Amino acid sequence: MNVPVVSARGLQRFYEVKEGFLSKPKILRALSGIDFDLQPGKTLAIVGESGCGKSTLARLVTMIEEPTSGTLIIEGKEVSTSDWAGLRKSVQIVFQDPYGSLNPRHKISDILMEPLVINRPDMPASVREIRAREMLTLVGLRPEHFDRYPHMFSGGQRQRISIARALMLDPKILVLDEPVSALDVSIQSQILNLLVELQDRLGLAYLFISHDLSVVRHFADDVIVMYLGRAVERATKERLFNQPRHPYSKALLSTTPRADPEAKRDRIKLEGELPSPLDNLPGCAFAPRCWLATDACRAQRPKLEGDDHQVACFHPL
Amino acid sequence: MVDNTSSNGVTRPGPLREFWYYFRENRGAVFGFWFFVGFVFCAAFAPWLSPYDPTEQFRDHILQPPAWQEGGSWTYPLGTDPLGRDMLSRLISGARYSFFVGIVVVTISASSGIIFGLLSGFAPRWLDSVIMRVMDIILAFPSLLLALVLVAILGPSLTNAMIAIAIVLQPHFVRLTRASVLAERQKDYVTSARVAGAGLRRLMFVTVLPNCLAPIIVQGALSFSTAILDAAALGFLGMGAQPPTPEWGTMLAESREFILRAWWVVTLPGLAILVTVLAINLMGDGLRDALDPKLKRS
């Protein structure tokens, strides 16, 4: 029971950055070790500001890039580059920008059927078409949309098409890389409701990447807060939103707008900038901006500890 | 639940209609287009349009001037050349050769250029560098000089001239394709195709190539005129089509010595080359205006 569909252990991804002709290439630590388990039918949200490694994580899980080190286990199988092709069917992705993620020269029918053409070459063309049409209705589009081109659709409709395409191979895991942040607020809720509905119906597990905490609050089961390539806190949604323990999580939560004009605003303002991922700081990455930081924080890196509510901090709130 | 914004009764014009709408705005391009249509018509129906066989010699009517000049007659509307061949028939047949050169050169150089461009856009860095440096070397030569050298190696004939011109023009296609491929490769739909498991060949030809075609089509149209011009130049230098082929450049070369005595023998083929190349260039400019989304007023 409770076998995770995806689990990651110590997942890392470094890039080499060349600065000059003769200087040694520097190492950019986009993702420096992250662990998580994603249960079937659940949603795990990854939140953090730009540059914290969220999208790199998405690219590793969808097997677009190879991890520098660490293990990734998908549906009980440890992933290595040689069996990427076989595992593609289980993990699919929906991108942030609905205007860039659909091929402008392909019809919706081709966009939807392409995954089947590639992965199920034995399937007859008529069956492919039937399945693509079913999927179109499932995501709330009409049959006459089948033969149109992407430029004839609005952003929300395009995102529905992206979701339909991702579901064509019956994946167990859907990576949602900020799927609604490019959409109008009114369309956002439609897409989120669609995603919830599809999760119930198809038993999908979502890896939901976002920087929008109001969306996460509505959508996720578990939340991981990331800062500079590392997880700083992980907990269930309720716990994290009611009682954040890491100072960064608290600061992040204090910035989400609320629909109550009377509420007292005690927004925590963070000073300074995100440290460069090129410098490998010895201590806690958040220490330079943290109002609770002590010398211990700058000297040593806290580990992610705890049972249900894990936090990487020497002075948890 | 369904958000419909595109089905409010206004239908978008088809891509061809839309293209023509933008193309029509450029008057020169429309003129070029109709001239090009006439040129293609001449080339296609040359044997039926021309009054005489282009190589038939009428020995009694050597160097007869065009019909409107003194001594001319409507039997030979544009006069005859030093061997008594009908100029009009030769010019019409010449269109056929020029069109043939244009088509063959553009086909060879565009197809090989697209393949190399795609390869270098997708290849690892070292292979990309190798391909692009080779193209830079080809581009560093003056194009006509390189074509001359190639023809000198291959031997003078129209076929060899076409091969040489195709090699000279090909780097432009390679660079253009590579640049578009590099820009398109960054986009999410390419990543999305990779996540769906698309192989390299599918990524190149099905996913990326159709999105790079607009600038390549424009370059193809402009290369068409360059090919005609270069073929005429090679013919003029005696390295292209050989006499008695009624190729425009070869005709010019044959009649150089009559430039003072019989202006029509030299002027008419030159004029044919000039007008054709001008018309195709105008059309190419119009194509670019109509196909480039950045120049579009929407």
Coordinates of C-alpha atoms in Angstrom, one line a residue:
Chain A
M1 CA 0.0 0.0 0.0
N2 CA 1.0 3.6 -0.6
V3 CA 3.7 2.9 -3.1
P4 CA 4.8 6.2 -4.5
V5 CA 4.6 6.6 -8.3
V6 CA 7.6 8.9 -8.3
S7 CA 10.3 9.1 -5.7
A8 CA 13.4 11.1 -5.9
R9 CA 16.5 10.7 -3.7
G10 CA 19.2 13.3 -3.6
L11 CA 18.3 14.5 -7.1
Q12 CA 20.9 17.0 -8.3
R13 CA 21.5 18.9 -11.5
F14 CA 24.5 21.1 -12.1
Y15 CA 25.4 23.1 -15.2
E16 CA 28.8 24.2 -16.3
V17 CA 29.0 27.9 -17.1
K18 CA 32.0 29.1 -19.1
E19 CA 32.9 32.6 -18.3
G20 CA 35.9 33.2 -20.5
F21 CA 38.2 31.6 -22.9
L22 CA 40.8 30.3 -20.5
S23 CA 39.1 30.5 -17.1
K24 CA 37.9 27.3 -15.5
P25 CA 34.2 26.7 -16.1
K26 CA 32.1 27.4 -13.0
I27 CA 29.5 25.1 -11.7
L28 CA 25.9 26.3 -11.4
R29 CA 24.0 24.4 -8.9
A30 CA 20.5 24.6 -10.2
L31 CA 19.2 21.8 -8.1
S32 CA 21.4 20.6 -5.3
G33 CA 19.8 17.5 -3.8
I34 CA 16.1 17.1 -3.3
D35 CA 14.0 14.1 -2.0
F36 CA 10.3 13.6 -2.5
D37 CA 7.7 11.0 -2.8
L38 CA 4.6 11.4 -5.0
Q39 CA 1.6 9.2 -4.1
P40 CA -0.8 8.0 -6.8
G41 CA -3.8 10.3 -7.2
K42 CA -2.2 13.0 -5.0
T43 CA -0.9 16.5 -5.8
L44 CA 2.5 17.6 -4.6
A45 CA 3.2 21.3 -5.0
I46 CA 6.6 22.7 -5.4
V47 CA 6.8 26.4 -4.6
G48 CA 9.5 29.0 -4.5
E49 CA 10.7 32.1 -6.2
S50 CA 12.2 32.3 -9.7
G51 CA 15.5 30.6 -10.0
C52 CA 15.1 28.2 -7.1
G53 CA 15.2 25.1 -9.3
K54 CA 11.5 24.4 -9.8
S55 CA 11.6 24.1 -13.5
T56 CA 14.8 22.2 -13.5
L57 CA 13.1 19.6 -11.3
A58 CA 10.3 19.4 -13.8
R59 CA 12.8 18.8 -16.6
L60 CA 14.4 16.0 -14.6
V61 CA 11.2 14.3 -13.7
T62 CA 9.9 14.4 -17.3
M63 CA 13.3 13.0 -18.5
I64 CA 14.1 16.0 -20.7
E65 CA 17.4 16.3 -18.9
E66 CA 19.6 13.8 -17.0
P67 CA 20.2 14.3 -13.3
T68 CA 23.9 15.0 -12.4
S69 CA 23.5 12.6 -9.5
G70 CA 20.8 11.1 -7.4
T71 CA 18.1 8.5 -8.2
L72 CA 14.7 8.9 -9.7
I73 CA 12.3 6.0 -9.4
I74 CA 9.2 6.1 -11.6
E75 CA 6.5 3.4 -11.0
G76 CA 9.0 1.2 -9.2
K77 CA 11.7 1.4 -11.8
E78 CA 14.9 3.3 -11.4
V79 CA 15.3 5.6 -14.3
S80 CA 18.4 5.5 -16.4
T81 CA 18.9 7.1 -19.8
S82 CA 18.5 3.8 -21.6
D83 CA 14.9 3.3 -20.6
W84 CA 13.7 6.9 -21.1
A85 CA 11.8 5.9 -24.1
G86 CA 9.8 3.2 -22.2
L87 CA 8.9 5.5 -19.3
R88 CA 7.8 8.4 -21.4
K89 CA 4.3 7.0 -21.4
S90 CA 4.0 7.4 -17.7
V91 CA 5.1 11.0 -17.2
Q92 CA 3.9 13.9 -19.3
I93 CA 4.1 17.6 -18.9
V94 CA 2.0 20.7 -19.3
F95 CA 4.0 23.9 -19.9
Q96 CA 3.4 27.4 -18.6
D97 CA 3.1 29.3 -21.9
P98 CA 0.1 28.1 -23.9
Y99 CA 1.3 30.2 -26.9
G100 CA 4.7 28.4 -27.2
S101 CA 3.8 24.9 -26.3
L102 CA 1.6 24.0 -29.3
N103 CA 3.2 23.7 -32.8
P104 CA 1.8 26.6 -34.8
R105 CA 1.9 24.6 -38.1
H106 CA 0.1 21.5 -36.8
K107 CA -3.6 21.1 -36.6
I108 CA -5.2 20.2 -33.2
S109 CA -5.8 16.7 -34.5
D110 CA -2.1 16.2 -35.3
I111 CA -1.0 17.7 -32.0
L112 CA -3.3 15.3 -30.1
M113 CA -2.4 12.2 -32.2
E114 CA 1.3 12.7 -32.3
P115 CA 2.1 11.0 -29.0
L116 CA 0.2 8.0 -30.2
V117 CA 1.8 8.0 -33.6
I118 CA 5.2 7.9 -32.0
N119 CA 4.6 5.5 -29.1
R120 CA 1.9 3.2 -30.5
P121 CA 2.8 2.8 -34.2
D122 CA 0.7 -0.4 -34.3
M123 CA -2.5 1.4 -33.4
P124 CA -4.7 1.9 -36.5
A125 CA -5.3 5.5 -37.6
S126 CA -9.0 5.3 -37.1
V127 CA -8.6 4.3 -33.4
R128 CA -6.2 7.1 -32.9
E129 CA -8.7 9.6 -34.2
I130 CA -11.4 8.2 -32.0
R131 CA -9.3 8.5 -28.9
A132 CA -8.1 12.0 -29.8
R133 CA -11.7 13.1 -30.3
E134 CA -12.7 11.6 -26.9
M135 CA -9.9 13.4 -25.3
L136 CA -11.0 16.7 -26.8
T137 CA -14.5 16.3 -25.3
L138 CA -13.0 15.2 -22.0
V139 CA -11.1 18.5 -21.6
G140 CA -14.2 20.5 -22.5
L141 CA -13.6 21.5 -26.1
R142 CA -16.0 20.9 -29.0
P143 CA -15.7 18.4 -31.8
E144 CA -15.4 21.1 -34.5
H145 CA -12.2 22.3 -32.9
F146 CA -10.5 19.1 -34.0
D147 CA -9.3 20.4 -37.4
R148 CA -8.3 23.9 -36.4
Y149 CA -4.9 25.4 -35.9
P150 CA -3.6 26.7 -32.5
H151 CA -3.7 30.4 -33.5
M152 CA -7.5 30.1 -33.6
F153 CA -7.8 29.5 -29.9
S154 CA -7.6 31.6 -26.7
G155 CA -5.0 31.0 -24.0
G156 CA -7.4 29.0 -21.9
Q157 CA -8.5 26.8 -24.8
R158 CA -4.8 26.2 -25.7
Q159 CA -4.0 25.1 -22.2
R160 CA -6.9 22.6 -22.5
I161 CA -5.4 21.3 -25.7
S162 CA -2.0 21.0 -24.0
I163 CA -3.6 19.0 -21.2
A164 CA -5.4 16.8 -23.7
R165 CA -2.1 16.1 -25.5
A166 CA -0.4 15.3 -22.2
L167 CA -3.1 12.8 -21.4
M168 CA -3.1 11.0 -24.7
L169 CA -0.7 8.3 -23.5
D170 CA -2.7 7.6 -20.3
P171 CA 0.1 8.8 -18.0
K172 CA 0.1 8.2 -14.3
I173 CA 2.0 11.3 -13.5
L174 CA 1.4 14.8 -14.9
V175 CA 4.0 17.5 -14.3
L176 CA 2.3 20.8 -14.3
D177 CA 4.9 23.5 -14.8
E178 CA 3.0 26.7 -13.7
P179 CA 0.1 25.7 -15.9
V180 CA -2.1 28.7 -15.0
S181 CA 0.3 31.5 -14.4
A182 CA 0.0 32.8 -18.0
L183 CA -3.8 32.9 -17.9
D184 CA -6.4 35.4 -16.8
V185 CA -7.7 34.8 -13.3
S186 CA -11.1 33.9 -14.5
I187 CA -9.7 31.3 -16.9
Q188 CA -7.3 30.0 -14.2
S189 CA -10.1 28.7 -12.1
Q190 CA -11.6 26.9 -15.1
I191 CA -8.4 25.2 -15.8
L192 CA -7.8 24.3 -12.2
N193 CA -11.3 22.8 -11.9
L194 CA -10.6 20.8 -15.0
L195 CA -7.4 19.5 -13.5
V196 CA -9.2 18.5 -10.3
E197 CA -11.9 16.8 -12.3
L198 CA -9.4 14.9 -14.4
Q199 CA -7.5 13.8 -11.3
D200 CA -10.6 12.3 -9.7
R201 CA -11.6 10.6 -12.9
L202 CA -8.3 9.2 -14.1
G203 CA -6.4 8.9 -10.8
L204 CA -3.5 11.0 -11.9
A205 CA -0.7 12.1 -9.7
Y206 CA 0.3 15.8 -10.1
L207 CA 3.6 17.4 -9.6
F208 CA 2.4 20.9 -9.5
I209 CA 5.0 23.6 -9.9
S210 CA 4.0 27.1 -9.0
H211 CA 4.9 30.4 -7.4
D212 CA 1.3 31.3 -6.8
L213 CA 0.5 30.3 -3.3
S214 CA -3.3 31.0 -3.6
V215 CA -3.4 28.5 -6.4
V216 CA -1.4 26.0 -4.3
R217 CA -3.7 26.4 -1.4
H218 CA -6.6 25.5 -3.6
F219 CA -5.0 22.6 -5.3
A220 CA -2.3 20.7 -3.5
D221 CA -2.2 17.9 -1.0
D222 CA 1.5 18.3 0.0
V223 CA 3.8 21.2 -0.4
I224 CA 7.5 21.5 -0.7
V225 CA 9.0 24.9 -0.4
M226 CA 12.3 25.3 -2.3
Y227 CA 15.0 27.9 -1.9
L228 CA 18.1 28.0 -4.1
G229 CA 18.0 24.3 -5.3
R230 CA 17.1 22.8 -1.9
A231 CA 13.9 22.0 -0.1
V232 CA 13.6 24.1 3.0
E233 CA 10.2 22.8 4.2
R234 CA 7.8 20.1 3.4
A235 CA 4.4 19.4 4.9
T236 CA 0.8 18.9 4.2
K237 CA -1.0 21.8 2.7
E238 CA -3.0 22.5 6.0
R239 CA 0.1 22.5 8.2
L240 CA 2.2 24.6 5.9
F241 CA -0.4 27.2 5.4
N242 CA -1.6 27.3 9.1
Q243 CA 1.8 27.0 10.7
P244 CA 4.8 27.6 8.5
R245 CA 8.0 26.7 10.4
H246 CA 10.8 27.9 8.1
P247 CA 11.3 31.7 8.1
Y248 CA 11.3 31.7 4.3
S249 CA 8.0 29.9 4.1
K250 CA 6.5 32.4 6.5
A251 CA 7.9 35.3 4.5
L252 CA 6.5 33.8 1.3
L253 CA 3.1 33.2 2.9
S254 CA 2.9 36.7 4.2
T255 CA 3.1 38.1 0.7
T256 CA 0.0 36.3 -0.7
P257 CA -2.8 38.7 -1.1
R258 CA -6.0 38.0 0.8
A259 CA -9.6 38.8 -0.2
D260 CA -10.2 40.5 3.2
P261 CA -9.6 44.2 3.2
E262 CA -10.0 44.4 7.0
A263 CA -7.3 41.8 7.7
K264 CA -4.2 43.1 9.3
R265 CA -1.3 43.0 7.0
D266 CA 1.9 41.9 8.6
R267 CA 3.9 41.4 5.5
I268 CA 7.5 40.3 6.0
K269 CA 9.8 42.2 3.8
L270 CA 12.9 40.3 2.8
E271 CA 16.1 42.3 2.3
G272 CA 18.7 41.5 -0.3
E273 CA 18.7 39.2 -3.2
L274 CA 18.8 35.5 -3.8
P275 CA 22.5 34.4 -3.5
S276 CA 24.0 33.3 -6.8
P277 CA 23.8 29.6 -7.5
L278 CA 27.4 29.8 -8.7
D279 CA 28.7 30.3 -5.1
N280 CA 28.4 27.2 -3.0
L281 CA 27.7 28.8 0.4
P282 CA 28.7 26.7 3.3
G283 CA 25.7 27.6 5.5
C284 CA 22.0 27.9 5.1
A285 CA 21.3 29.6 1.7
F286 CA 18.6 31.7 3.3
A287 CA 20.9 33.0 6.1
P288 CA 21.9 36.3 4.3
R289 CA 18.2 37.4 4.1
C290 CA 16.9 35.8 7.3
W291 CA 16.0 37.9 10.4
L292 CA 16.7 35.0 12.7
A293 CA 20.1 34.0 11.3
T294 CA 22.9 33.3 13.7
D295 CA 26.6 32.4 13.2
A296 CA 25.7 28.7 13.2
C297 CA 23.4 29.3 10.2
R298 CA 26.2 30.8 8.2
A299 CA 28.7 28.1 9.1
Q300 CA 26.7 25.0 8.7
R301 CA 23.8 23.9 6.5
P302 CA 20.7 22.6 8.4
K303 CA 19.3 19.3 7.2
L304 CA 15.7 18.7 6.4
E305 CA 14.4 17.0 9.5
G306 CA 11.1 16.0 11.1
D307 CA 8.4 13.3 10.6
D308 CA 5.3 14.7 8.9
H309 CA 6.4 18.3 8.9
Q310 CA 10.0 18.5 7.8
V311 CA 11.9 21.8 8.0
A312 CA 15.6 22.7 7.3
C313 CA 16.3 25.3 9.9
F314 CA 18.2 25.7 13.2
H315 CA 15.7 28.1 14.5
P316 CA 12.3 26.8 13.3
L317 CA 9.3 29.0 14.1
Chain B
M1 CA -17.4 25.8 -19.0
V2 CA -16.3 26.0 -22.6
D3 CA -14.7 29.3 -23.4
N4 CA -15.4 30.2 -27.0
T5 CA -13.9 33.3 -28.4
S6 CA -13.1 32.1 -31.9
S7 CA -16.6 31.1 -33.0
N8 CA -18.4 34.4 -32.9
G9 CA -19.3 34.3 -36.6
V10 CA -16.2 36.1 -38.0
T11 CA -14.2 33.5 -39.9
R12 CA -10.5 34.0 -40.4
P13 CA -9.5 34.1 -44.1
G14 CA -7.6 31.2 -45.4
P15 CA -3.8 31.4 -45.4
L16 CA -3.7 31.9 -49.2
R17 CA -6.3 34.7 -49.1
E18 CA -4.4 36.3 -46.3
F19 CA -1.1 36.0 -48.1
W20 CA -2.5 37.6 -51.3
Y21 CA -4.0 40.4 -49.2
Y22 CA -0.6 41.4 -48.0
F23 CA 1.2 40.7 -51.2
R24 CA -1.2 42.9 -53.2
E25 CA -0.2 45.9 -51.2
N26 CA 3.2 46.0 -52.8
R27 CA 2.7 47.2 -56.4
G28 CA 6.1 46.3 -57.7
A29 CA 5.7 42.8 -56.3
V30 CA 2.4 42.3 -58.2
F31 CA 4.1 43.6 -61.4
G32 CA 6.9 41.1 -60.8
F33 CA 4.5 38.4 -60.1
W34 CA 2.6 38.8 -63.4
F35 CA 5.8 39.2 -65.4
F36 CA 7.0 36.0 -63.8
V37 CA 3.8 34.2 -64.7
G38 CA 4.3 35.3 -68.3
F39 CA 7.9 34.1 -68.2
V40 CA 6.8 30.7 -66.9
F41 CA 4.2 30.6 -69.7
C42 CA 6.9 31.3 -72.3
A43 CA 9.2 28.7 -70.9
A44 CA 6.4 26.1 -70.7
F45 CA 5.1 26.7 -74.2
A46 CA 8.2 27.8 -76.0
P47 CA 8.0 25.4 -79.0
W48 CA 4.4 26.5 -79.7
L49 CA 4.9 30.2 -79.1
S50 CA 8.1 30.8 -81.1
P51 CA 7.5 31.3 -84.8
Y52 CA 10.6 29.5 -86.0
D53 CA 13.0 26.8 -84.8
P54 CA 15.5 28.8 -82.7
T55 CA 18.5 27.1 -84.4
E56 CA 17.2 27.4 -88.0
Q57 CA 19.4 29.7 -90.1
F58 CA 17.8 31.9 -92.7
R59 CA 20.9 32.7 -94.8
D60 CA 19.2 35.4 -96.9
H61 CA 18.2 37.4 -93.9
I62 CA 21.4 37.9 -91.9
L63 CA 21.4 40.6 -89.3
Q64 CA 18.0 41.9 -90.3
P65 CA 16.8 44.7 -87.9
P66 CA 13.6 44.6 -85.9
A67 CA 10.3 45.2 -87.7
W68 CA 9.9 48.9 -86.6
Q69 CA 13.3 49.9 -87.9
E70 CA 14.2 50.7 -91.5
G71 CA 15.0 47.5 -93.4
G72 CA 13.0 45.3 -90.9
S73 CA 10.0 43.2 -91.7
W74 CA 7.2 41.5 -89.7
T75 CA 8.5 38.1 -90.8
Y76 CA 11.2 38.5 -88.2
P77 CA 9.6 40.8 -85.6
L78 CA 12.8 41.3 -83.5
G79 CA 15.2 40.8 -86.3
T80 CA 17.8 38.1 -86.9
D81 CA 21.3 37.4 -85.6
P82 CA 24.6 37.1 -87.6
L83 CA 23.6 33.6 -88.7
G84 CA 20.1 34.5 -89.8
R85 CA 18.3 33.0 -86.8
D86 CA 15.1 34.6 -85.6
M87 CA 15.7 36.6 -82.5
L88 CA 12.2 36.3 -81.1
S89 CA 12.3 32.5 -81.3
R90 CA 15.7 32.4 -79.6
L91 CA 14.6 34.7 -76.8
I92 CA 11.5 32.6 -76.1
S93 CA 13.5 29.4 -76.1
G94 CA 16.1 31.2 -73.9
A95 CA 13.4 31.7 -71.3
R96 CA 13.1 28.0 -71.1
Y97 CA 16.8 27.5 -70.3
S98 CA 16.8 30.3 -67.8
F99 CA 13.7 28.9 -66.0
F100 CA 15.3 25.4 -66.1
V101 CA 18.5 26.8 -64.5
G102 CA 16.5 28.6 -61.8
I103 CA 14.4 25.6 -60.9
V104 CA 17.3 23.2 -60.8
V105 CA 19.6 25.4 -58.9
V106 CA 17.1 26.5 -56.3
T107 CA 16.0 22.9 -55.8
I108 CA 19.5 21.6 -55.3
S109 CA 20.8 24.4 -53.2
A110 CA 17.7 24.8 -51.1
S111 CA 17.3 21.1 -50.4
S112 CA 20.9 20.5 -49.5
G113 CA 21.0 23.8 -47.7
I114 CA 18.0 22.9 -45.6
I115 CA 19.4 19.5 -44.7
F116 CA 22.8 20.9 -43.7
G117 CA 21.1 23.8 -41.8
L118 CA 18.9 21.4 -39.9
L119 CA 21.8 19.1 -39.1
S120 CA 24.0 21.9 -37.8
G121 CA 21.1 23.4 -35.8
F122 CA 20.6 20.0 -34.0
A123 CA 24.1 18.7 -34.1
P124 CA 26.6 18.7 -31.2
R125 CA 28.7 21.9 -31.1
W126 CA 31.8 20.5 -32.9
L127 CA 29.8 19.3 -35.9
D128 CA 27.9 22.6 -36.0
S129 CA 31.2 24.4 -36.1
V130 CA 32.6 22.2 -38.8
I131 CA 29.6 22.8 -41.1
M132 CA 29.4 26.5 -40.5
R133 CA 33.1 27.1 -41.0
V134 CA 33.0 25.2 -44.4
M135 CA 30.0 27.5 -45.3
D136 CA 32.0 30.5 -44.2
I137 CA 34.8 29.5 -46.5
I138 CA 32.5 29.1 -49.5
L139 CA 31.0 32.5 -48.7
A140 CA 34.4 34.1 -48.5
F141 CA 35.0 33.6 -52.2
P142 CA 33.5 36.0 -54.7
S143 CA 30.6 33.8 -55.9
L144 CA 31.1 34.1 -59.6
L145 CA 34.8 33.4 -59.3
L146 CA 34.1 30.3 -57.3
A147 CA 31.5 29.2 -59.9
L148 CA 34.1 29.8 -62.6
V149 CA 36.7 27.7 -60.9
L150 CA 34.2 24.9 -60.3
V151 CA 33.1 24.9 -64.0
A152 CA 36.8 25.0 -65.0
I153 CA 37.3 21.8 -63.0
L154 CA 34.0 20.1 -64.1
G155 CA 34.2 21.2 -67.8
P156 CA 32.0 23.9 -69.4
S157 CA 28.4 22.9 -70.0
L158 CA 25.0 24.1 -68.8
T159 CA 24.6 21.2 -66.3
N160 CA 28.0 21.8 -64.8
A161 CA 27.3 25.5 -64.6
M162 CA 24.1 24.7 -62.7
I163 CA 25.9 22.4 -60.2
A164 CA 28.5 25.1 -59.7
I165 CA 25.9 27.8 -59.0
A166 CA 24.0 25.5 -56.7
I167 CA 27.1 25.0 -54.6
V168 CA 27.8 28.7 -54.5
L169 CA 24.3 29.6 -53.4
Q170 CA 23.8 26.8 -50.9
P171 CA 25.5 28.4 -47.8
H172 CA 22.9 31.1 -47.7
F173 CA 20.2 28.5 -47.2
V174 CA 22.4 26.7 -44.6
R175 CA 22.8 29.8 -42.5
L176 CA 19.2 30.9 -42.8
T177 CA 17.9 27.4 -41.8
R178 CA 20.3 27.1 -39.0
A179 CA 19.3 30.5 -37.6
S180 CA 15.6 29.7 -37.6
V181 CA 16.2 26.2 -36.2
L182 CA 18.2 27.6 -33.3
A183 CA 15.4 30.1 -32.6
E184 CA 12.6 27.5 -32.9
R185 CA 14.4 24.8 -30.8
Q186 CA 14.1 26.9 -27.7
K187 CA 10.3 26.8 -27.8
D188 CA 8.1 24.7 -25.6
Y189 CA 6.5 22.8 -28.4
V190 CA 9.8 21.2 -29.4
T191 CA 10.3 20.1 -25.8
S192 CA 6.8 18.9 -25.7
A193 CA 7.5 16.7 -28.8
R194 CA 10.6 15.3 -27.1
V195 CA 8.6 14.5 -24.0
A196 CA 6.2 12.6 -26.3
G197 CA 9.2 10.6 -27.4
A198 CA 9.8 12.1 -30.9
G199 CA 13.1 11.0 -32.4
L200 CA 15.7 13.3 -33.9
R201 CA 14.4 12.8 -37.5
R202 CA 10.8 13.6 -36.5
L203 CA 11.9 16.6 -34.5
M204 CA 13.9 18.0 -37.4
F205 CA 11.4 17.4 -40.3
V206 CA 8.0 17.3 -38.7
T207 CA 8.3 19.5 -35.7
V208 CA 10.8 22.2 -36.5
L209 CA 11.2 22.5 -40.3
P210 CA 7.6 23.6 -41.1
N211 CA 8.1 26.6 -38.8
C212 CA 11.3 27.7 -40.5
L213 CA 10.0 27.7 -44.0
A214 CA 8.9 31.4 -44.5
P215 CA 12.4 32.9 -44.8
I216 CA 13.6 29.9 -46.8
I217 CA 10.8 30.5 -49.4
V218 CA 11.9 34.1 -49.7
Q219 CA 15.5 33.2 -50.1
G220 CA 14.5 30.6 -52.7
A221 CA 12.7 33.3 -54.8
L222 CA 15.7 35.6 -54.6
S223 CA 18.2 32.8 -55.4
F224 CA 16.1 32.0 -58.5
S225 CA 17.1 35.4 -60.0
T226 CA 20.7 35.1 -58.8
A227 CA 20.9 31.7 -60.5
I228 CA 19.6 33.1 -63.8
L229 CA 22.1 36.0 -63.6
D230 CA 25.0 33.7 -62.7
A231 CA 24.1 31.2 -65.5
A232 CA 24.0 34.1 -68.0
A233 CA 27.4 35.4 -66.7
L234 CA 28.9 31.9 -67.1
G235 CA 27.4 31.6 -70.5
F236 CA 28.8 35.0 -71.5
L237 CA 32.3 33.9 -70.4
G238 CA 31.9 30.7 -72.4
M239 CA 31.7 28.5 -69.4
G240 CA 28.0 27.8 -69.4
A241 CA 25.7 26.7 -72.1
Q242 CA 27.5 26.2 -75.4
P243 CA 26.5 27.5 -78.8
P244 CA 24.2 27.0 -80.6
T245 CA 22.0 26.8 -77.4
P246 CA 19.8 29.9 -77.3
E247 CA 20.8 30.7 -73.7
W248 CA 20.6 34.5 -73.0
G249 CA 24.2 34.8 -71.7
T250 CA 25.6 32.7 -74.5
M251 CA 23.7 34.8 -77.0
L252 CA 25.2 37.9 -75.6
A253 CA 28.7 36.5 -75.9
E254 CA 28.2 35.4 -79.5
S255 CA 27.1 38.8 -80.6
R256 CA 29.6 41.0 -78.8
E257 CA 31.4 42.0 -81.9
F258 CA 28.2 43.4 -83.5
I259 CA 27.5 45.8 -80.7
L260 CA 28.0 48.8 -83.0
R261 CA 26.6 47.5 -86.2
A262 CA 23.5 45.7 -85.0
W263 CA 22.3 46.9 -81.6
W264 CA 19.4 44.5 -81.4
V265 CA 21.5 41.3 -81.3
V266 CA 23.2 42.4 -78.0
T267 CA 20.5 44.6 -76.4
L268 CA 17.6 42.2 -76.6
P269 CA 19.1 39.2 -74.7
G270 CA 20.6 41.7 -72.1
L271 CA 17.2 43.3 -71.7
A272 CA 15.5 39.9 -71.3
I273 CA 18.0 39.1 -68.5
L274 CA 17.5 42.5 -66.8
V275 CA 13.7 42.5 -66.8
T276 CA 13.4 38.9 -65.7
V277 CA 15.8 39.3 -62.8
L278 CA 14.3 42.6 -61.8
A279 CA 10.8 41.1 -61.8
I280 CA 11.8 38.1 -59.7
N281 CA 13.6 40.3 -57.2
L282 CA 10.5 42.6 -56.9
M283 CA 8.4 39.5 -56.4
G284 CA 10.8 38.2 -53.8
D285 CA 10.7 41.4 -51.8
G286 CA 6.9 41.2 -51.9
L287 CA 7.0 37.6 -50.7
R288 CA 9.2 38.7 -47.8
D289 CA 6.8 41.5 -46.8
A290 CA 3.9 39.1 -47.0
L291 CA 5.4 36.2 -45.2
D292 CA 7.4 37.9 -42.5
P293 CA 5.2 38.3 -39.4
K294 CA 7.3 41.1 -38.1
L295 CA 6.5 43.3 -41.1
K296 CA 2.8 42.5 -41.0
R297 CA 0.2 45.0 -39.9
S298 CA -2.5 42.9 -38.4

